[in-house]
Short mmCIF file of C-alpha atoms in Angstrom, two decimals:
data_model
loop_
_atom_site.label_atom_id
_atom_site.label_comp_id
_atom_site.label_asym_id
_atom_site.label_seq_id
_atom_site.Cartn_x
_atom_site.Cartn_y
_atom_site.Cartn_z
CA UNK A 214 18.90 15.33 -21.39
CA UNK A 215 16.66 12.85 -19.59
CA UNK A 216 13.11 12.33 -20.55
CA UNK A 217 10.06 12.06 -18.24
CA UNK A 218 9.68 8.35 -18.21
CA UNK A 219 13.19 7.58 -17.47
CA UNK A 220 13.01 10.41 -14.22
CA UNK A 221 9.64 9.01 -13.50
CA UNK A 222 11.17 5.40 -13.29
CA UNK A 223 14.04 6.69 -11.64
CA UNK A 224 11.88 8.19 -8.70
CA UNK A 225 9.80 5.23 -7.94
CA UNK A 226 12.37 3.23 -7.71
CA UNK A 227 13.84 5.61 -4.61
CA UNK A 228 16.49 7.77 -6.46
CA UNK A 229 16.23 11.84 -5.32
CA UNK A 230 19.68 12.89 -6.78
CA UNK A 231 18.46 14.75 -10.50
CA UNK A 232 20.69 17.76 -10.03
CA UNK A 233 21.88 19.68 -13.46
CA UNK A 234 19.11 17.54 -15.54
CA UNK A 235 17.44 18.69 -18.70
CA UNK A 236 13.95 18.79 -18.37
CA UNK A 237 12.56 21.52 -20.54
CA UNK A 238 9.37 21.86 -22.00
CA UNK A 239 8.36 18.47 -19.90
CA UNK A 240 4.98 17.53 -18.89
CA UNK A 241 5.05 16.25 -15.02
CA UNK A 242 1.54 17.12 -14.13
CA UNK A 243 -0.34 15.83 -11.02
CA UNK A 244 3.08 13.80 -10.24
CA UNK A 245 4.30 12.68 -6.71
CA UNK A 246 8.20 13.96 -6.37
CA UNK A 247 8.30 14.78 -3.18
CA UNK A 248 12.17 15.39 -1.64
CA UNK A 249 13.01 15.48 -5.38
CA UNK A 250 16.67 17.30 -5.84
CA UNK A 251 16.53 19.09 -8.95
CA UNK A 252 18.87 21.85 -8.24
CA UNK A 253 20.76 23.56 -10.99
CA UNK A 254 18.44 21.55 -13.49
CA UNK A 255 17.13 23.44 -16.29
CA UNK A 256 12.93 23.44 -16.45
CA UNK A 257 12.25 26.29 -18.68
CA UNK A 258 8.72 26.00 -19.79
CA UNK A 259 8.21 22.64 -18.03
CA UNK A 260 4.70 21.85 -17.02
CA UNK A 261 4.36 20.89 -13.29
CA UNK A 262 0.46 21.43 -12.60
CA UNK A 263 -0.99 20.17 -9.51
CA UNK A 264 2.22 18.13 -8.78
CA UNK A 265 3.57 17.40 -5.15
CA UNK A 266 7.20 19.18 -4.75
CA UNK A 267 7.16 19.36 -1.00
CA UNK A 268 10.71 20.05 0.23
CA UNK A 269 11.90 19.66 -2.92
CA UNK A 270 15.32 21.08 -4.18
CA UNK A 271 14.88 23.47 -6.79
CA UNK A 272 17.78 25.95 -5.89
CA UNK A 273 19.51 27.58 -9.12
CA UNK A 274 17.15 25.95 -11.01
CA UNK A 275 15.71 27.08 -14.24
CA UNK A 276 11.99 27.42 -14.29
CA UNK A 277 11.34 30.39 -16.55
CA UNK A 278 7.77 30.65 -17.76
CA UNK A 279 7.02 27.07 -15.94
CA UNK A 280 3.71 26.16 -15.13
CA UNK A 281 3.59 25.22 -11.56
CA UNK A 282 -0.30 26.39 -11.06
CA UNK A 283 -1.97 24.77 -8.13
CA UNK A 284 1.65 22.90 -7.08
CA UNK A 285 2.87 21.92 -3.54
CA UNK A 286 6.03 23.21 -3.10
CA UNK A 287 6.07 23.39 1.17
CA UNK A 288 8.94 23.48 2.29
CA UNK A 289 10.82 23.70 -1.32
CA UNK A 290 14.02 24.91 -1.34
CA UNK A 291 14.19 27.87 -4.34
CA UNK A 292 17.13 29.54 -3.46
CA UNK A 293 18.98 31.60 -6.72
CA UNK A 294 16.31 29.92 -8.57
CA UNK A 295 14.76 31.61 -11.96
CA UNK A 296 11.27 31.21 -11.77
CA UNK A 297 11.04 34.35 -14.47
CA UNK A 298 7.29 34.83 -16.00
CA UNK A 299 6.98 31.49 -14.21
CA UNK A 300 2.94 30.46 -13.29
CA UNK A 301 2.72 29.68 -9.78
CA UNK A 302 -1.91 30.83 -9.77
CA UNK A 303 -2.91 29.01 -6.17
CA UNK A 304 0.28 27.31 -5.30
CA UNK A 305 1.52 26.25 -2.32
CA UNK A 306 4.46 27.72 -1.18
CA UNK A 307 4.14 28.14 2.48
CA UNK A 308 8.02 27.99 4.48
CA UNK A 309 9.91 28.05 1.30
CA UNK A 310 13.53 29.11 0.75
CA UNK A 311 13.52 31.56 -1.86
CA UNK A 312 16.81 33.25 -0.37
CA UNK A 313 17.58 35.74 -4.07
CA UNK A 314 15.55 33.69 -6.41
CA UNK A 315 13.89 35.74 -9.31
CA UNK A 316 10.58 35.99 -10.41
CA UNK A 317 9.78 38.82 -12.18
CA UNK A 318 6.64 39.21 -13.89
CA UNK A 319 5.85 35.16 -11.96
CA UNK A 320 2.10 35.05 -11.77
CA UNK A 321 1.56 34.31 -7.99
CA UNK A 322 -2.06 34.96 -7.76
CA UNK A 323 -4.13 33.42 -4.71
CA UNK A 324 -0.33 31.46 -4.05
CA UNK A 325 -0.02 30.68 -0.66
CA UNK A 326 3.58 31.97 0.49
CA UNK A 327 2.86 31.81 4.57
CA UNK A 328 6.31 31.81 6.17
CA UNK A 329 8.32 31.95 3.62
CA UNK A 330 11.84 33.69 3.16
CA UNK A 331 12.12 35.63 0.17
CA UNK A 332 14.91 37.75 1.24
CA UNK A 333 16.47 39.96 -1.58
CA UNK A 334 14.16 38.31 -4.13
CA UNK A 335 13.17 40.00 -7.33
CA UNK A 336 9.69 40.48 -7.72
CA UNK A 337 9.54 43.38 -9.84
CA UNK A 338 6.46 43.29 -12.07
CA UNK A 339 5.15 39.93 -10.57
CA UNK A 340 1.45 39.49 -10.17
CA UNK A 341 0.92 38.58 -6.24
CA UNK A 342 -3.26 39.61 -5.94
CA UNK A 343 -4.68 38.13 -3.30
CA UNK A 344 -1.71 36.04 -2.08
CA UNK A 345 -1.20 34.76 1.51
CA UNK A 346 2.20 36.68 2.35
CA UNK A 347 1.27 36.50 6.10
CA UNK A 348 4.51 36.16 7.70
CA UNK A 349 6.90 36.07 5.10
CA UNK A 350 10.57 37.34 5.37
CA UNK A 351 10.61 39.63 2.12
CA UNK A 352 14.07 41.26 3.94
CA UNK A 353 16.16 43.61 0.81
CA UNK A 354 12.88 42.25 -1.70
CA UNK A 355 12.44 44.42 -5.03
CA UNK A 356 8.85 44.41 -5.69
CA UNK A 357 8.61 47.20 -7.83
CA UNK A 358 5.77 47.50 -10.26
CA UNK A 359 4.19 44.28 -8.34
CA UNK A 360 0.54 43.92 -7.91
CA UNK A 361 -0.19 43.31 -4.70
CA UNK A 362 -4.29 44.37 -4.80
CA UNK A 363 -6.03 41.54 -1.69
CA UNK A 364 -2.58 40.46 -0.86
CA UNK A 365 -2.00 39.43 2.99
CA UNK A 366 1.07 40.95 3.91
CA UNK A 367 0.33 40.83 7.85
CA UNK A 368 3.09 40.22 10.34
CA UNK A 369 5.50 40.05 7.28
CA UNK A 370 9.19 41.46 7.63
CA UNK A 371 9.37 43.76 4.60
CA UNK A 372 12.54 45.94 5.78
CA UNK A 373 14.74 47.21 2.93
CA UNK A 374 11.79 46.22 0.74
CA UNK A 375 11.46 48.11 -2.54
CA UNK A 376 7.91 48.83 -3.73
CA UNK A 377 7.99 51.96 -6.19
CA UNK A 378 5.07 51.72 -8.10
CA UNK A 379 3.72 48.61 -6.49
CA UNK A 380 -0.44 48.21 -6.46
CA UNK A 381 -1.30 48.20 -3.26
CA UNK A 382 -5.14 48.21 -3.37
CA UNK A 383 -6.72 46.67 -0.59
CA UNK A 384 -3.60 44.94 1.08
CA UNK A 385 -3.64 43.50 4.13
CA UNK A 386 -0.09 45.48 6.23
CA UNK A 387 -1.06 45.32 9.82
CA UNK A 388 1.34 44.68 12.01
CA UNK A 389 4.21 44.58 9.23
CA UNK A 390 8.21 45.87 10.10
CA UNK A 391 8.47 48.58 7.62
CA UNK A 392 11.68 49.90 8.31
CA UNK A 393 13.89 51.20 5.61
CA UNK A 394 10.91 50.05 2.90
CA UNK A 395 11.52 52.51 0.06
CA UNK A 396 7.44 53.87 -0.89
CA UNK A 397 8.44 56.57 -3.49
CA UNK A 398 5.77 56.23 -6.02
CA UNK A 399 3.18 53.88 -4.14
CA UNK A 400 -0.60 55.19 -3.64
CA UNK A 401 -0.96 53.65 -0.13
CA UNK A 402 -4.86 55.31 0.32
CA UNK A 403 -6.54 51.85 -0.12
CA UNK A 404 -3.87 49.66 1.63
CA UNK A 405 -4.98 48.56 5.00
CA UNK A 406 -2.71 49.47 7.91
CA UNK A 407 -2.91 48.73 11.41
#
């Protein structure tokens, strides 16, 4: 178990290498951790607000029910990460490797996700309205029960996507690769296809 001082200290004075730390329940707001490697490290209901995690190393990591709102994670590695429950409201997350990460029931409203591969992630339940998913790679996905009402979905790859009784209210499809995406159960009369 490290505390936040001691990984604070750690990083300013040039170390990256934090992989299977304890950080639970810690409070790195507004913090500069850029090319931080916290993989396998265990974050559960850390708060990370507003903090600057570009091409950070968070895969297998343990973020359940983290607060991450309004973080800059471009370019973050997330791959087999739990980011369960996990509040991500107007993040950054634009070319991130999500490659099977979960977050179901992750609050990703207004998140910016442009580019991003979340192939065979687990979505189911999570709260994406009004999220940039313009380009994303959301290959074998499970968004099932996901609200996707404003979302931006244009240009994205969603083959093999599951989306039974996703909300799709006023999202943005155009020019999406829909083959193989499983629709049983989704009221598509207000999405917006082109």
């Amino acid at each position: 178990i490290m505390n936040t001082d001691e990984l604070l200290k750690q990083y300013n004075s040039g170390k990256r290498e934090f992989i299977l730390t304890s950080l639970s329940d810690a409070c790195l707001t507004e913090r500069c951790l850029v090319a931080i490697n916290l993989s396998r490290s265990h974050l559960a209901n850390a708060n990370l607000s507003g903090s600057n995690l570009q091409c950070a190393n968070l895969s297998a990591a343990v973020l359940t029910r983290a607060t991450l709102w309004r973080s800059n994670l471009t370019r973050a590695s997330l791959m087999s990460a739990n980011l369960n429950e996990a509040n991500l409201i107007r993040a950054t997350l634009a070319g991130i490797d999500g490659d099977r990460a979960s977050l179901r029931k992750a609050d990703l409203r207004l998140a910016d996700l442009r580019g991003a591969n979340l192939s065979h992630v687990n979505l189911v339940g999570a709260d994406l309205r009004y999220a940039n998913l313009t380009g994303v790679n959301l290959t074998g996905a499970d968004l099932s029960r996901a609200n996707l009402t404003g979302a931006n979905l244009s240009h994205a790859d969603l083959c093999g996507v599951k989306l039974t009784q996703a909300i799709l209210e006023n999202t943005h499809i155009d020019d999406a690769s829909l083959i193989g995406v499983d629709l049983s159960q989704v009221d598509l009369r207000h999405a917006i296809l082109k």
